[in-house]
């Protein structure tokens, strides 16, 4: 396999918080990181965002969890060591790791900078690395990853509020670009105003796009319009509002991961409009076909982004001063934070201050 790392004889002691069973409760956990290989970058973790998928994984809700599990794929830190063949990074650089730490590097997807669609991609945590070891995420004091899967964090991007962009940010940035919903003057709807939705509004606005937030919660209107800069707001349960907005949107980014009807959203699209799903409901959604045929409308999906595009997104965010709205928490608050994520009681992303609050002697 391309770029296979040799088995290392001297792994490095590390410390984090891990889930050990389906209760999903995390607790202190000692483990080992592999030694820094020739093409590896090792870094001290400063901040790690809590993604909703972390909650699914610690509870094994997708049926693929291997315990013990250290979650976290919105990771920012400072380089402490580089391998002898590393070219892009040096000690002291501010870097990040997102949703993956490996891929085959040879398939069509990888050759086209779309490692996220590689059938052999290696996720940042809960997966098997080349040497057979389990990958551990950013709820830990250190990371080691191949330099190809490391992103440079610009100096003017705050590391705490920038961390969630490595998952939430790229997950909405990529479909805006790929599906051509990034042209100034276009009108795009954002469904759901949570961790993904609020950064989607910010990216779309920075691209010059007119933005309508679509939500089941009327009380989010002021937040959407005044704080996030959306141009308009639709309450999806208000039939009169939805009727009046039919056929007005060039595209929609749907960030909702709960089961919800798609037909009302399809009706909002202009002819040739695109509905892109980035949330992953646990049960199948009903999709009426006739409205798609009559309006030549498209329903698609999108899965985070490749490394080149992730770097592009981070640089764009730094240029336009886009960050996530966050609540910074200490490491030992993580279980309470998980409970609050389940209740959507956060605006809009928890970020763990790993560097200052993870204590190996706990």
Short mmCIF file of C-alpha atoms in Angstrom, two decimals:
data_model
loop_
_atom_site.label_atom_id
_atom_site.label_comp_id
_atom_site.label_asym_id
_atom_site.label_seq_id
_atom_site.Cartn_x
_atom_site.Cartn_y
_atom_site.Cartn_z
CA UNK A 1 0.00 0.00 0.00
CA UNK A 2 1.22 3.50 -0.81
CA UNK A 3 3.12 5.32 1.91
CA UNK A 4 2.85 2.43 4.33
CA UNK A 5 4.54 3.36 7.56
CA UNK A 6 6.89 0.84 9.13
CA UNK A 7 5.98 -0.68 12.44
CA UNK A 8 7.65 1.41 15.10
CA UNK A 9 9.56 -0.10 18.00
CA UNK A 10 9.23 2.80 20.39
CA UNK A 11 5.66 4.12 20.66
CA UNK A 12 5.15 7.28 22.71
CA UNK A 13 3.06 7.37 25.89
CA UNK A 14 -0.06 9.50 25.53
CA UNK A 15 -3.10 10.44 27.56
CA UNK A 16 -6.70 11.24 26.76
CA UNK A 17 -10.32 10.57 27.61
CA UNK A 18 -11.93 7.45 26.18
CA UNK A 19 -15.30 5.72 26.06
CA UNK A 20 -15.05 2.08 27.08
CA UNK A 21 -18.57 0.82 26.41
CA UNK A 22 -21.96 1.76 24.94
CA UNK A 23 -22.83 3.96 27.90
CA UNK A 24 -20.75 6.54 26.05
CA UNK A 25 -19.24 7.89 29.26
CA UNK A 26 -15.66 9.06 28.86
CA UNK A 27 -12.92 8.80 31.46
CA UNK A 28 -9.12 9.24 31.66
CA UNK A 29 -7.18 6.75 29.56
CA UNK A 30 -3.48 6.08 29.02
CA UNK A 31 -2.40 4.76 25.62
CA UNK A 32 0.44 4.93 23.09
CA UNK A 33 0.93 6.98 19.96
CA UNK A 34 3.23 5.57 17.32
CA UNK A 35 6.70 7.06 17.09
CA UNK A 36 7.07 9.85 14.52
CA UNK A 37 7.78 8.30 11.12
CA UNK A 38 9.71 9.82 8.24
CA UNK A 39 6.68 11.60 6.79
CA UNK A 40 4.87 12.18 10.08
CA UNK A 41 4.10 15.34 11.98
CA UNK A 42 3.65 15.10 15.75
CA UNK A 43 1.87 17.87 17.59
CA UNK A 44 0.61 18.89 21.00
CA UNK A 45 -3.19 19.15 20.97
CA UNK A 46 -4.46 22.56 22.11
CA UNK A 47 -8.15 22.41 21.21
CA UNK A 48 -10.63 19.83 19.94
CA UNK A 49 -14.23 20.43 18.93
CA UNK A 50 -17.07 18.10 19.87
CA UNK A 51 -18.91 16.93 16.77
CA UNK A 52 -22.34 15.29 16.92
CA UNK A 53 -20.78 12.23 15.28
CA UNK A 54 -18.59 11.86 18.39
CA UNK A 55 -21.79 11.27 20.35
CA UNK A 56 -22.97 8.64 17.85
CA UNK A 57 -19.61 6.89 18.00
CA UNK A 58 -19.14 6.77 21.78
CA UNK A 59 -22.56 5.14 22.08
CA UNK A 60 -21.98 2.80 19.10
CA UNK A 61 -25.15 4.09 17.44
CA UNK A 62 -23.72 3.34 14.00
CA UNK A 63 -22.65 -0.17 15.00
CA UNK A 64 -18.99 0.28 14.07
CA UNK A 65 -17.36 1.42 17.32
CA UNK A 66 -14.32 -0.35 18.72
CA UNK A 67 -13.67 0.29 22.40
CA UNK A 68 -11.78 1.91 23.98
CA UNK A 69 -12.59 4.91 21.76
CA UNK A 70 -10.96 8.34 21.95
CA UNK A 71 -13.12 10.68 19.83
CA UNK A 72 -12.30 14.01 18.25
CA UNK A 73 -11.70 15.08 14.63
CA UNK A 74 -11.68 18.88 14.92
CA UNK A 75 -8.15 19.14 16.25
CA UNK A 76 -5.77 22.10 16.42
CA UNK A 77 -2.32 22.10 17.97
CA UNK A 78 1.34 23.06 17.71
CA UNK A 79 4.00 20.93 16.01
CA UNK A 80 6.48 19.33 18.40
CA UNK A 81 8.37 17.00 16.03
CA UNK A 82 8.62 16.28 12.30
CA UNK A 83 9.94 13.27 10.43
CA UNK A 84 13.11 13.41 8.34
CA UNK A 85 11.18 13.61 5.03
CA UNK A 86 8.56 16.15 6.08
CA UNK A 87 8.63 19.17 3.76
CA UNK A 88 5.64 21.36 4.60
CA UNK A 89 5.84 21.79 8.37
CA UNK A 90 8.33 22.61 11.09
CA UNK A 91 8.38 22.60 14.88
CA UNK A 92 6.27 25.44 16.25
CA UNK A 93 3.79 25.59 13.35
CA UNK A 94 0.08 25.77 14.17
CA UNK A 95 -1.67 22.84 12.50
CA UNK A 96 -4.90 20.91 12.39
CA UNK A 97 -6.31 17.47 11.66
CA UNK A 98 -9.87 16.89 10.50
CA UNK A 99 -11.89 13.78 9.77
CA UNK A 100 -9.23 11.53 8.23
CA UNK A 101 -5.58 10.59 8.64
CA UNK A 102 -5.03 8.25 5.71
CA UNK A 103 -6.17 7.02 2.29
CA UNK A 104 -4.82 4.78 -0.48
CA UNK A 105 -3.33 7.79 -2.34
CA UNK A 106 -3.64 5.95 -5.69
CA UNK A 107 -7.36 5.70 -6.63
CA UNK A 108 -9.18 8.22 -8.84
CA UNK A 109 -10.57 10.04 -5.82
CA UNK A 110 -7.16 10.40 -4.19
CA UNK A 111 -5.52 11.44 -7.46
CA UNK A 112 -8.12 14.20 -7.76
CA UNK A 113 -7.60 15.52 -4.20
CA UNK A 114 -10.81 13.86 -3.00
CA UNK A 115 -9.34 11.57 -0.38
CA UNK A 116 -12.63 11.85 1.54
CA UNK A 117 -14.26 9.64 -1.12
CA UNK A 118 -11.49 7.02 -1.12
CA UNK A 119 -12.92 3.60 -0.25
CA UNK A 120 -9.83 2.96 1.88
CA UNK A 121 -9.75 6.27 3.76
CA UNK A 122 -8.70 6.02 7.38
CA UNK A 123 -10.79 8.04 9.80
CA UNK A 124 -9.10 10.04 12.52
CA UNK A 125 -10.48 7.86 15.27
CA UNK A 126 -12.04 4.42 15.61
CA UNK A 127 -10.40 3.05 12.45
CA UNK A 128 -7.46 0.78 11.62
CA UNK A 129 -4.20 2.41 10.57
CA UNK A 130 -1.72 0.88 8.10
CA UNK A 131 0.14 -0.92 10.88
CA UNK A 132 -3.06 -2.47 12.25
CA UNK A 133 -3.34 -0.20 15.27
CA UNK A 134 -6.55 1.65 16.14
CA UNK A 135 -6.64 5.38 15.46
CA UNK A 136 -7.30 7.67 18.42
CA UNK A 137 -8.74 11.18 18.13
CA UNK A 138 -8.19 14.60 19.59
CA UNK A 139 -9.59 14.21 23.09
CA UNK A 140 -5.94 13.57 23.92
CA UNK A 141 -2.69 15.37 24.62
CA UNK A 142 -0.92 14.61 21.33
CA UNK A 143 -1.40 13.54 17.72
CA UNK A 144 0.79 11.96 15.07
CA UNK A 145 -0.26 12.00 11.41
CA UNK A 146 1.22 11.82 7.92
CA UNK A 147 1.98 15.36 6.75
CA UNK A 148 -0.33 14.91 3.76
CA UNK A 149 -3.30 14.88 6.14
CA UNK A 150 -2.16 17.88 8.18
CA UNK A 151 -3.66 21.32 7.55
CA UNK A 152 -1.84 24.57 8.26
CA UNK A 153 -3.75 26.94 10.55
CA UNK A 154 -3.13 30.61 9.66
CA UNK A 155 -1.89 32.86 12.45
CA UNK A 156 -4.96 35.11 12.21
CA UNK A 157 -7.43 32.23 12.71
CA UNK A 158 -8.17 31.68 16.42
CA UNK A 159 -7.26 28.07 17.22
CA UNK A 160 -10.25 27.47 19.50
CA UNK A 161 -12.99 28.92 17.27
CA UNK A 162 -11.19 27.63 14.17
CA UNK A 163 -11.09 23.99 15.29
CA UNK A 164 -14.73 23.15 14.39
CA UNK A 165 -14.12 24.28 10.83
CA UNK A 166 -12.07 21.10 10.29
CA UNK A 167 -15.33 19.12 10.24
CA UNK A 168 -18.35 21.43 10.38
CA UNK A 169 -16.72 24.04 8.17
CA UNK A 170 -15.54 21.80 5.36
CA UNK A 171 -18.78 19.80 5.44
CA UNK A 172 -20.73 22.87 4.30
CA UNK A 173 -18.00 24.68 2.35
CA UNK A 174 -17.42 21.74 0.00
CA UNK A 175 -21.01 21.39 -1.30
CA UNK A 176 -21.36 25.15 -1.72
CA UNK A 177 -18.34 25.04 -4.03
CA UNK A 178 -18.95 21.71 -5.80
CA UNK A 179 -22.62 22.28 -6.57
CA UNK A 180 -21.99 25.83 -7.77
CA UNK A 181 -23.95 27.50 -5.00
CA UNK A 182 -21.16 30.00 -4.38
CA UNK A 183 -21.92 32.58 -7.07
CA UNK A 184 -22.64 36.15 -5.93
CA UNK A 185 -26.33 36.97 -6.30
CA UNK A 186 -27.53 33.38 -5.98
CA UNK A 187 -30.15 32.58 -3.36
CA UNK A 188 -29.34 29.62 -1.10
CA UNK A 189 -31.31 28.10 1.77
CA UNK A 190 -29.65 26.65 4.87
CA UNK A 191 -31.79 24.09 6.72
CA UNK A 192 -31.02 23.85 10.43
CA UNK A 193 -29.18 26.39 12.54
CA UNK A 194 -26.81 24.24 14.55
CA UNK A 195 -23.11 23.42 14.43
CA UNK A 196 -23.13 22.98 10.66
CA UNK A 197 -25.86 25.43 9.75
CA UNK A 198 -24.42 28.48 11.48
CA UNK A 199 -21.06 28.19 9.71
CA UNK A 200 -22.86 27.48 6.41
CA UNK A 201 -24.57 30.85 6.74
CA UNK A 202 -21.22 32.54 7.35
CA UNK A 203 -19.49 30.89 4.38
CA UNK A 204 -22.37 31.54 2.00
CA UNK A 205 -22.58 35.18 3.02
CA UNK A 206 -18.81 35.58 2.52
CA UNK A 207 -19.22 34.15 -1.00
CA UNK A 208 -21.73 36.90 -1.81
CA UNK A 209 -24.74 34.61 -1.75
CA UNK A 210 -28.20 35.65 -0.51
CA UNK A 211 -29.05 33.36 2.41
CA UNK A 212 -32.37 32.17 3.79
CA UNK A 213 -32.30 30.13 7.00
CA UNK A 214 -35.00 27.44 7.21
CA UNK A 215 -35.81 26.21 10.69
CA UNK A 216 -38.58 24.61 12.72
CA UNK A 217 -37.84 27.07 15.55
CA UNK A 218 -39.28 30.60 15.21
CA UNK A 219 -37.15 31.72 18.15
CA UNK A 220 -34.02 31.37 16.04
CA UNK A 221 -35.08 34.16 13.67
CA UNK A 222 -33.33 36.98 15.52
CA UNK A 223 -30.14 34.92 15.85
CA UNK A 224 -30.14 34.09 12.12
CA UNK A 225 -30.83 37.62 10.89
CA UNK A 226 -29.04 39.83 13.41
CA UNK A 227 -26.13 37.76 14.66
CA UNK A 228 -25.30 35.56 11.67
CA UNK A 229 -26.29 37.95 8.89
CA UNK A 230 -28.84 35.84 7.03
CA UNK A 231 -31.05 37.78 4.62
CA UNK A 232 -34.31 36.05 5.48
CA UNK A 233 -35.81 33.36 7.68
CA UNK A 234 -38.46 30.72 7.06
CA UNK A 235 -40.30 28.71 9.69
CA UNK A 236 -40.64 25.34 7.97
CA UNK A 237 -43.82 24.52 9.92
CA UNK A 238 -45.53 27.72 8.74
CA UNK A 239 -47.39 26.71 5.60
CA UNK A 240 -48.04 30.30 4.53
CA UNK A 241 -44.36 31.23 4.72
CA UNK A 242 -43.30 28.10 2.85
CA UNK A 243 -45.96 28.62 0.18
CA UNK A 244 -44.86 32.20 -0.39
CA UNK A 245 -41.23 31.11 -0.83
CA UNK A 246 -41.88 28.30 -3.34
CA UNK A 247 -39.56 28.38 -6.35
CA UNK A 248 -37.24 31.07 -4.98
CA UNK A 249 -34.03 29.20 -4.10
CA UNK A 250 -31.16 28.19 -6.40
CA UNK A 251 -30.03 25.60 -3.90
CA UNK A 252 -30.38 24.31 -0.36
CA UNK A 253 -27.80 22.91 2.05
CA UNK A 254 -29.71 20.64 4.44
CA UNK A 255 -27.74 20.12 7.67
CA UNK A 256 -30.46 18.36 9.68
CA UNK A 257 -29.63 14.87 10.93
CA UNK A 258 -33.12 14.08 12.24
CA UNK A 259 -35.86 12.54 10.09
CA UNK A 260 -37.73 15.33 8.29
CA UNK A 261 -39.84 15.79 5.13
CA UNK A 262 -37.98 16.65 1.91
CA UNK A 263 -40.95 17.57 -0.29
CA UNK A 264 -41.44 21.05 1.25
CA UNK A 265 -37.75 21.77 0.66
CA UNK A 266 -37.84 20.57 -2.95
CA UNK A 267 -40.80 22.92 -3.48
CA UNK A 268 -38.65 25.88 -2.42
CA UNK A 269 -36.21 25.26 -5.28
CA UNK A 270 -36.32 27.01 -8.62
CA UNK A 271 -36.30 24.80 -11.70
CA UNK A 272 -32.86 23.12 -11.97
CA UNK A 273 -32.31 23.77 -8.25
CA UNK A 274 -30.23 21.52 -6.00
CA UNK A 275 -31.00 20.11 -2.57
CA UNK A 276 -27.79 18.87 -0.92
CA UNK A 277 -27.94 16.72 2.22
CA UNK A 278 -25.03 16.82 4.66
CA UNK A 279 -26.86 15.57 7.74
CA UNK A 280 -27.30 11.80 8.12
CA UNK A 281 -30.69 10.77 9.59
CA UNK A 282 -30.71 7.31 11.14
CA UNK A 283 -33.79 6.27 9.12
CA UNK A 284 -34.44 6.63 5.37
CA UNK A 285 -36.17 9.79 4.18
CA UNK A 286 -39.16 9.81 1.82
CA UNK A 287 -38.38 11.38 -1.53
CA UNK A 288 -41.26 12.04 -3.97
CA UNK A 289 -39.91 11.83 -7.51
CA UNK A 290 -42.47 13.75 -9.58
CA UNK A 291 -41.40 17.22 -8.37
CA UNK A 292 -37.81 16.38 -9.32
CA UNK A 293 -38.80 15.36 -12.84
CA UNK A 294 -41.15 18.27 -13.45
CA UNK A 295 -38.62 20.87 -12.27
CA UNK A 296 -35.42 19.07 -13.31
CA UNK A 297 -34.34 19.35 -9.69
CA UNK A 298 -31.46 17.48 -8.08
CA UNK A 299 -31.11 15.87 -4.67
CA UNK A 300 -27.53 15.02 -3.70
CA UNK A 301 -25.19 14.51 -0.78
CA UNK A 302 -21.73 15.58 0.29
CA UNK A 303 -19.15 14.18 2.74
CA UNK A 304 -16.68 16.64 4.30
CA UNK A 305 -13.80 17.38 1.87
CA UNK A 306 -10.35 16.46 0.59
CA UNK A 307 -7.19 17.85 2.15
CA UNK A 308 -6.54 20.42 -0.59
CA UNK A 309 -10.07 21.79 -0.29
CA UNK A 310 -9.90 21.72 3.52
CA UNK A 311 -6.80 23.93 3.38
CA UNK A 312 -8.58 26.18 0.89
CA UNK A 313 -11.54 26.43 3.27
CA UNK A 314 -9.33 27.26 6.26
CA UNK A 315 -7.52 29.97 4.29
CA UNK A 316 -10.86 31.39 3.08
CA UNK A 317 -12.13 31.42 6.66
CA UNK A 318 -9.04 33.25 7.88
CA UNK A 319 -9.31 35.81 5.07
CA UNK A 320 -12.99 36.49 5.77
CA UNK A 321 -12.74 36.17 9.57
CA UNK A 322 -15.09 33.19 9.69
CA UNK A 323 -15.05 31.14 12.88
CA UNK A 324 -17.49 28.89 14.68
CA UNK A 325 -19.50 30.25 17.59
CA UNK A 326 -18.20 28.19 20.47
CA UNK A 327 -18.37 27.40 24.15
CA UNK A 328 -14.92 26.47 25.45
CA UNK A 329 -14.96 23.77 28.13
CA UNK A 330 -12.45 21.90 30.29
CA UNK A 331 -11.72 18.24 29.59
CA UNK A 332 -13.53 16.97 32.66
CA UNK A 333 -16.78 18.63 31.47
CA UNK A 334 -16.94 16.42 28.37
CA UNK A 335 -19.65 14.03 29.59
CA UNK A 336 -21.93 16.90 30.54
CA UNK A 337 -21.20 18.51 27.18
CA UNK A 338 -22.20 15.30 25.39
CA UNK A 339 -25.53 15.34 27.23
CA UNK A 340 -26.05 18.95 26.17
CA UNK A 341 -25.17 18.13 22.55
CA UNK A 342 -27.91 15.50 22.62
CA UNK A 343 -30.35 18.19 23.76
CA UNK A 344 -28.96 20.72 21.24
CA UNK A 345 -28.15 22.89 24.25
CA UNK A 346 -25.12 24.64 22.77
CA UNK A 347 -24.55 27.62 20.52
CA UNK A 348 -23.12 26.21 18.44
CA UNK A 349 -20.09 24.04 19.11
CA UNK A 350 -18.32 22.85 22.23
CA UNK A 351 -14.54 23.08 22.05
CA UNK A 352 -12.39 21.33 24.63
CA UNK A 353 -9.43 23.32 25.92
CA UNK A 354 -7.21 20.25 25.82
CA UNK A 355 -3.91 22.05 26.18
CA UNK A 356 -4.75 23.71 29.49
CA UNK A 357 -7.20 21.30 31.12
CA UNK A 358 -6.19 17.73 30.22
CA UNK A 359 -4.27 16.54 33.27
CA UNK A 360 -2.34 13.25 32.91
CA UNK A 361 -2.33 12.80 36.66
CA UNK A 362 -6.14 12.67 36.90
#
